[in-house]
Each structure stands twice: as structure tokens, then as C-alpha cells.
Amino acid sequence: MKVPVIKVLWLAVLPFIWAQPLDNNVDNRDKTSLCQQRTPENPLHGCPSGTILVSPSHQKASFSTIQGAIDSLPQDDSSHTILILGGNYTEQLNITRPGPLTLLGETNHPEDARRNTVNVLWAAATSQGIYTDNVFTSVLIVAPSLNASLTGYGPTGLPVPEDTPFGCRDFRTYNIDFRNVYANQAAGPAHALSLSRANGGFYHSGFYNFQDTVFVGKLGNAYFHSSIVAGQTDFLYGFGTAWFEQCDLVLRGCGGGITAWKGANTTDENKFGVYIHNSAIKPANSSVAEGNHGKCALGRPWNDLHRSIFANTFEDGTVIGSGYVPWTGPIPTSTFMAEFEAYGPGFNLTARNVDNYSRILDADEWKPYSSPKKVFLGNVGWIDRKSGP
Ligand SMILES: *[C@@H]1O[C@H](CO)[C@@H](O)[C@H](O)[C@H]1NC(C)=O
Ligand SMILES: *[C@@H]1O[C@H](CO)[C@@H](O)[C@H](O)[C@H]1NC(C)=O
Ligand SMILES: *[C@@H]1O[C@H](CO)[C@@H](O)[C@H](O)[C@H]1NC(C)=O
Ligand SMILES: *[C@@H]1O[C@H](CO)[C@@H](O)[C@H](O)[C@H]1NC(C)=O
Ligand SMILES: *[C@@H]1O[C@H](CO)[C@@H](O)[C@H](O)[C@H]1NC(C)=O
Ligand SMILES: *[C@@H]1O[C@H](CO)[C@@H](O)[C@H](O)[C@H]1NC(C)=O
Ligand SMILES: *[C@@H]1O[C@H](CO)[C@@H](O)[C@H](O)[C@H]1NC(C)=O
């Protein structure tokens, strides 16, 4: 295929544009992709010094499991990087340490989450009846303590003691897929990710299951960039704050809604909620698309203080005419289920206005939520600036 010259020039220029740091924060992506390149002789080639290697088989690996490497780290503020070689790892990961931690997945295609080579797999669901809380089903847990991570009940979850510390203040994954493979359809809560009282950035990563895929709980701040979340029922849920940028929300069926959020009655300023920006809602395949045309909801309120916004996001024809749906009964005015400049066959303004569940925001109404810096209340140092706000 003949490539037009102008395009080639652009491609040559782009890396330099991207490499411009937006501010003084460290820009990680160039460093991470070099380290992630597959270099079988010396897998740590191009990695930050001190990077820990994980592989079940490579002779240079220090650990055969990812959690083994995590458990070797001190519970302090030091920064660490773990490189994981391609393969399937059947284990639960649990990060409680406060210091920065980056998990890198080996890949020659760091810009394409569809080609990730590292899978972390776990099969557990609350419907098994053996767990006292959804968190125990999670493939990846990021929280300072068990109580802080519990889904709990009520608008703020399980109360934790005042002196509970904040967990990881800068946790990151690059090119890693987290799959809860308990069932091939919605079978009750079965988390891929549970993040509470921590800051987590997920880049070119994947979260796959069917129900309650990504949970962002108490004081959790989660940022997803160029990542994939595939689910069926309430697959983004919680009561912390989450921002999805250039992500694919993949419908494997529909049930509940894509977002099931709740808010807390608090006198503190907060922007608890889930914000989906410059992203796309897509069916997993053509049979899902055919079987669910006009049936899948953008969300439903877990409590009256649900806040979610789909902004500048493509909505496939699987999305239901009303956009959102109620949980039970009428939707109170405190519920904030919104769209801003959503587009695509799933966005039918006439149908939205019939039920009036969604708020269709104008630019002024969107403005207070229009960047990660705004919704995370200025706390964004943990976001990779290259993909960041
Ligand atoms: C690794 O896991 C994926 C996803 O569940 C699966 O499709 C694949 O068959 C597994 N590969 C091996 C070698 O077990
Ligand atoms: C995560 O690890 C902490 C510290 O070891 C532990 O107390 C907690 O129970 C673990 N969480 C889960 C869900 O297993
Ligand atoms: C965790 O919560 C339980 C039940 O609410 C409580 O009994 C326990 O003391 C808490 N544990 C810690 C370490 O705070
Ligand atoms: C389509 O995706 C759904 C959900 O992941 C799956 O159950 C089904 O087998 C897929 N169908 C085809 C034809 O691949
Ligand atoms: C928030 O507080 C008000 C006033 O106390 C109460 O009516 C409402 O039910 C509370 N909402 C939630 C979600 O707890
Ligand atoms: C839609 O609902 C809002 C309250 O959420 C109300 O203020 C507005 O008047 C309603 N619009 C229509 C057309 O019914
Ligand atoms: C949009 O919704 C209206 C009202 O439900 C319906 O009559 C119309 O056919 C829909 N348009 C499309 C393109 O689906």
C-alpha cells in the first residue's frame, strides 16, 4: 500500500509532540515502552534500574508469581517497578503498600491493549456463597487494608477507623489484562479490579468479566487510558471517582447498566462519580449487537447520589433509547446521570427527552467536570502525563 507522504511526515513528527511534558511531572511512557519490549536474552534491557522480573520460566526472573514480587517490597514510600513477561498468571493481586508501584506487561505493541500478552486470571464470584464481601472475588485489589476495601453497604461503605492510612498513592499498570473467568455470563459480582483509598492509573490495560467488573470504592481515584473494560451488568460501579479516557467499554450482553454509582452525603467538596470521556461503547461481537439492539443502559443509580457523565463518547446502537434507566421507583433530582456531546446511533435525543432520565449537559454544565484535574480536585500527580490531563 502506498502511504501518502504527508502522513509519513506526521508520524515522524508525532513522537516529538507527544514527548513534550505538559508540566514538571515525570513523563513515563517512553521509558516504560522500552522496558516492555520483548528482549528474551535480557528481558530487563531498557528498564529502570532495580526493576524486578517476573516469569514462571525465564532463568533471569526473581519471582515466578506477580504477588511474590509484590510481597517482597517494603511497606514504605519507596518507588518500584515490576516487569512481567508474557503468559497467563492465575493469582489474585493485592497491593497495600503506600509507595509508588508500576506493573509493566511485556509487549511489542504498547499502544494496543488488544495485543497484550500478560493475563492475570482468577475465577471467583460472590454467588458462590463462600465470601462475605465482593472484594474477595477480585483479580486485582488496591487498598491499604481489608476493611478499607470492603464494598460494604450504605452511601460510604463499611466505616473504617479515622486513622486508616491512604493506600498506594501512585499505582500503575501498563499492558496487563485482568480477567475474572468465573462464568461466561453475568453471575453476580465478580470483580476484575477493586480499588479503594488509593490512586491508580491503568494504561493500555484490560478488565474482563461479566458483572461488577471495575469497583472504585471509598476515596478511590482511578484513571484509565486507552484501556478496555468488557462486561455485561453494572460493570463500572462504586462510590469513589473514576475517569475513562479513550477507552473501549465493551458490551458482552446487557443488564443493569454500564455504570452503577453511588455518592456519599458529605459536607466536604467531592466529585465522586464516573466520567467517560473520548471513549466508545461497543458490542463485543455481531451476535451481541444483533441480540441487544436498543437494549443496553448507560447506567442506573445505586443510590440517589449517583453521578456519571458520558462525554464526547461514541454510543453504539446497542444503547437503549432512554440512555439511563431507574433502579427502582422514580429518579430523584439529586441523581446526576448525564451526557455531554455523546454521539453515534445509540444517542437518540428524542428518546432521551421522552423519559428524561439523562441530563443532557451544555458546555457550562459540563465545565466543572471537564478534566481529570477538576474531578480529582487537583490531585493528579499520579497520572502519567503523557496520557494525562
Ligand atoms: C490464557 O488465558 C486466556 C484468557 O482466558 C485463554 O484464552 C488462553 O487459552 C490461555 N492460554 C493458556 C496457554 O492457557
Ligand atoms: C490484602 O492484603 C492485606 C494485607 O495482607 C490483608 O489484610 C487483606 O485481607 C487482603 N485483602 C484481601 C481481599 O484478601
Ligand atoms: C473491620 O471491620 C469490622 C466490622 O465492621 C470490625 O469489627 C473490625 O474491628 C475492623 N477491623 C479493623 C482492623 O479496623
Ligand atoms: C460474542 O460475545 C459473547 C460475550 O462475550 C460470547 O458469549 C459469544 O460467544 C460471542 N459470540 C461469538 C459468535 O463470538
Ligand atoms: C442524604 O441526606 C439527606 C438528608 O439527611 C437524606 O434525606 C438522603 O436520603 C441522604 N442520601 C443518601 C444517599 O444517603
Ligand atoms: C427533566 O427532569 C428535570 C429534573 O431532573 C427537570 O428539571 C426538567 O424540567 C425535566 N424536563 C422535562 C422536559 O420534563
Ligand atoms: C428515536 O426515538 C424516537 C422516540 O422513541 C423514535 O420514534 C425514533 O424512531 C428513534 N430514532 C431512531 C433513529 O432510532
XYZ file of N, CA, C and O in Angstrom, residues 140-214:
300
model
N -7.557 -8.078 40.998
C -6.590 -7.081 41.476
C -7.246 -6.224 42.557
O -8.337 -5.689 42.339
N -6.579 -6.135 43.710
C -7.081 -5.324 44.820
C -6.026 -4.275 45.163
O -4.854 -4.623 45.361
N -6.437 -3.018 45.220
C -5.522 -1.952 45.645
C -6.226 -1.199 46.768
O -7.234 -0.535 46.533
N -5.745 -1.354 47.986
C -6.352 -0.715 49.166
C -5.405 -0.930 50.345
O -4.695 -1.929 50.389
N -5.417 -0.019 51.326
C -4.465 -0.148 52.436
C -4.789 -1.270 53.410
O -3.892 -1.765 54.099
N -6.066 -1.661 53.506
C -6.444 -2.695 54.473
C -7.695 -3.403 53.980
O -8.378 -2.903 53.074
N -7.985 -4.517 54.605
C -9.190 -5.240 54.195
C -10.438 -4.389 54.403
O -11.258 -4.240 53.490
N -10.595 -3.801 55.578
C -11.812 -3.022 55.838
C -11.972 -1.876 54.849
O -13.081 -1.575 54.437
N -10.870 -1.250 54.485
C -10.956 -0.123 53.546
C -11.426 -0.593 52.170
O -11.977 0.186 51.398
N -11.192 -1.869 51.872
C -11.507 -2.366 50.529
C -12.909 -2.967 50.421
O -13.375 -3.258 49.329
N -13.587 -3.153 51.559
C -14.882 -3.827 51.509
C -15.922 -2.988 50.764
O -15.966 -1.769 50.909
N -16.742 -3.660 49.989
C -17.820 -2.969 49.290
C -18.787 -2.395 50.320
O -19.265 -1.271 50.182
N -19.056 -3.182 51.370
C -19.884 -2.692 52.466
C -21.295 -2.350 52.038
O -21.817 -2.926 51.093
N -21.870 -1.406 52.738
C -23.264 -1.021 52.492
C -23.385 0.445 52.833
O -22.461 1.048 53.399
N -24.536 1.037 52.478
C -24.745 2.450 52.785
C -23.913 3.332 51.870
O -23.087 2.836 51.102
N -24.139 4.643 51.957
C -23.500 5.544 50.985
C -21.988 5.661 51.113
O -21.337 6.129 50.195
N -21.427 5.223 52.229
C -19.972 5.349 52.350
C -19.298 4.001 52.569
O -18.113 3.941 52.863
N -20.035 2.910 52.425
C -19.433 1.603 52.637
C -19.189 1.354 54.113
O -19.701 2.074 54.977
N -18.412 0.335 54.412
C -18.134 -0.004 55.808
C -17.312 1.108 56.458
O -16.313 1.555 55.901
N -17.728 1.574 57.637
C -16.917 2.607 58.297
C -15.531 2.057 58.648
O -15.426 0.908 59.080
N -14.515 2.835 58.417
C -13.169 2.412 58.818
C -12.661 3.392 59.867
O -13.094 4.544 59.891
N -11.748 2.933 60.737
C -11.239 3.840 61.768
C -10.623 5.103 61.149
O -10.058 5.042 60.054
N -10.761 6.221 61.853
C -10.252 7.518 61.385
C -8.789 7.448 60.956
O -8.378 8.117 60.024
N -8.012 6.638 61.683
C -6.568 6.622 61.411
C -6.179 5.628 60.304
O -5.005 5.347 60.111
N -7.149 5.111 59.556
C -6.804 4.227 58.428
C -5.971 5.025 57.430
O -6.388 6.111 57.008
N -4.789 4.539 57.084
C -3.949 5.317 56.165
C -4.501 5.271 54.740
O -5.375 4.455 54.445
N -3.990 6.150 53.891
C -4.274 6.064 52.456
C -3.406 4.928 51.931
O -2.335 4.648 52.458
N -3.868 4.241 50.909
C -3.072 3.140 50.351
C -2.088 3.656 49.313
O -1.533 4.753 49.461
N -1.902 2.912 48.256
C -0.901 3.275 47.253
C -1.249 4.648 46.674
O -2.356 4.886 46.217
N -0.266 5.555 46.711
C -0.591 6.894 46.205
C -0.277 7.031 44.715
O -0.631 8.016 44.081
N 0.370 6.012 44.124
C 0.672 6.060 42.688
C 0.867 4.633 42.183
O 1.987 4.150 42.049
N -0.245 3.964 41.936
C -0.182 2.603 41.413
C -0.481 2.661 39.919
O -1.377 3.386 39.497
N 0.285 1.909 39.107
C 0.059 1.944 37.653
C 0.190 0.552 37.043
O 1.035 -0.231 37.481
N -0.625 0.299 36.033
C -0.382 -0.890 35.216
C -0.316 -0.451 33.754
O -1.036 0.463 33.336
N 0.560 -1.109 33.015
C 0.681 -0.875 31.579
C 0.589 -2.230 30.875
O 1.348 -3.158 31.188
N -0.348 -2.340 29.937
C -0.455 -3.535 29.083
C -0.603 -4.831 29.876
O 0.130 -5.798 29.646
N -1.548 -4.819 30.797
C -1.857 -6.050 31.525
C -3.373 -6.255 31.479
O -4.136 -5.302 31.654
N -3.799 -7.497 31.231
C -5.225 -7.829 31.241
C -5.566 -8.557 32.532
O -4.851 -9.495 32.933
N -6.663 -8.134 33.153
C -7.146 -8.753 34.390
C -8.493 -9.390 34.068
O -9.422 -8.693 33.643
N -8.554 -10.702 34.217
C -9.770 -11.415 33.791
C -10.323 -12.259 34.927
O -9.647 -13.181 35.404
N -11.564 -11.940 35.318
C -12.255 -12.823 36.245
C -13.049 -13.783 35.368
O -14.022 -13.396 34.723
N -12.618 -15.036 35.355
C -13.171 -16.009 34.401
C -14.143 -16.980 35.082
O -14.309 -18.112 34.639
N -14.795 -16.501 36.154
C -15.714 -17.381 36.889
C -16.817 -17.952 36.007
O -17.148 -19.125 36.095
N -17.419 -17.096 35.160
C -18.543 -17.571 34.339
C -18.517 -16.889 32.983
O -17.804 -15.902 32.791
N -19.284 -17.410 32.066
C -19.387 -16.811 30.736
C -20.638 -15.967 30.549
O -21.066 -15.711 29.435
N -21.241 -15.576 31.651
C -22.367 -14.638 31.623
C -22.433 -14.024 33.019
O -21.746 -14.497 33.925
N -23.275 -12.978 33.164
C -23.405 -12.338 34.466
C -23.825 -13.386 35.490
O -24.761 -14.152 35.265
N -23.074 -13.448 36.601
C -23.383 -14.420 37.651
C -23.118 -13.766 39.000
O -22.479 -14.327 39.873
N -23.605 -12.548 39.133
C -23.375 -11.799 40.364
C -21.995 -11.169 40.353
O -21.193 -11.373 39.432
N -21.708 -10.370 41.388
C -20.432 -9.662 41.436
C -19.225 -10.601 41.297
O -19.175 -11.650 41.946
N -18.297 -10.221 40.438
C -17.073 -10.993 40.197
C -16.045 -9.984 39.683
O -15.880 -9.822 38.488
N -15.391 -9.310 40.624
C -14.540 -8.173 40.233
C -13.308 -8.570 39.416
O -12.690 -9.594 39.685
N -12.947 -7.684 38.502
C -11.603 -7.749 37.921
C -10.691 -6.806 38.719
O -9.535 -7.111 38.969
N -11.240 -5.653 39.123
C -10.465 -4.655 39.875
C -11.277 -4.134 41.050
O -12.469 -3.857 40.911
N -10.598 -3.985 42.180
C -11.196 -3.325 43.339
C -10.173 -2.326 43.859
O -9.061 -2.710 44.230
N -10.517 -1.047 43.853
C -9.567 -0.013 44.277
C -10.245 0.936 45.256
O -11.292 1.499 44.943
N -9.671 1.062 46.436
C -10.227 1.960 47.452
C -9.088 2.666 48.182
O -8.014 2.083 48.377
N -9.355 3.905 48.623
C -8.331 4.669 49.368
C -6.963 4.546 48.714
O -5.961 4.229 49.358
N -6.930 4.789 47.434
C -5.678 4.680 46.686
C -5.849 5.438 45.371
O -6.979 5.708 44.950
N -4.698 5.759 44.735
C -4.699 6.362 43.400
C -4.176 5.323 42.420
O -3.082 4.794 42.602
N -4.934 5.026 41.363
C -4.483 4.015 40.397
C -4.639 4.487 38.966
O -5.697 5.004 38.587
N -3.585 4.315 38.154
C -3.626 4.653 36.730
C -3.466 3.373 35.914
O -2.564 2.578 36.180
N -4.344 3.180 34.938
C -4.344 1.930 34.165
C -4.244 2.275 32.696
O -5.132 2.921 32.138
N -3.142 1.893 32.081
C -2.832 2.308 30.715
C -2.764 1.087 29.801
O -2.058 0.117 30.114
N -3.499 1.146 28.684
C -3.492 0.025 27.737
C -3.684 -1.297 28.476
O -3.017 -2.281 28.175
N -4.568 -1.263 29.446
C -4.821 -2.473 30.211
C -6.235 -2.952 29.922
O -7.022 -2.249 29.276
N -6.559 -4.177 30.363
C -7.881 -4.737 30.084
C -8.500 -5.294 31.352
O -7.800 -5.847 32.213
N -9.821 -5.133 31.472
C -10.568 -5.655 32.627
C -11.757 -6.410 32.062
O -12.615 -5.807 31.405
N -11.777 -7.715 32.276
C -12.779 -8.545 31.615
C -13.533 -9.402 32.631
O -12.911 -10.082 33.468
N -14.838 -9.377 32.548
C -15.714 -10.316 33.258
C -17.121 -10.028 32.776
O -17.282 -9.515 31.652
N -18.129 -10.283 33.579
C -19.497 -10.000 33.138
C -20.263 -9.060 34.064
O -21.115 -8.329 33.613
N -19.977 -9.126 35.364
C -20.749 -8.262 36.269
C -19.846 -7.597 37.304
O -18.989 -8.250 37.903
N -20.083 -6.288 37.521
C -19.319 -5.546 38.524
C -17.814 -5.694 38.282
O -17.057 -6.054 39.185
N -17.421 -5.382 37.084
C -16.042 -5.605 36.637
C -15.038 -4.725 37.370
O -14.031 -5.203 37.895
N -15.326 -3.420 37.367
C -14.403 -2.456 37.974
C -15.112 -1.797 39.152
O -16.174 -1.184 38.977
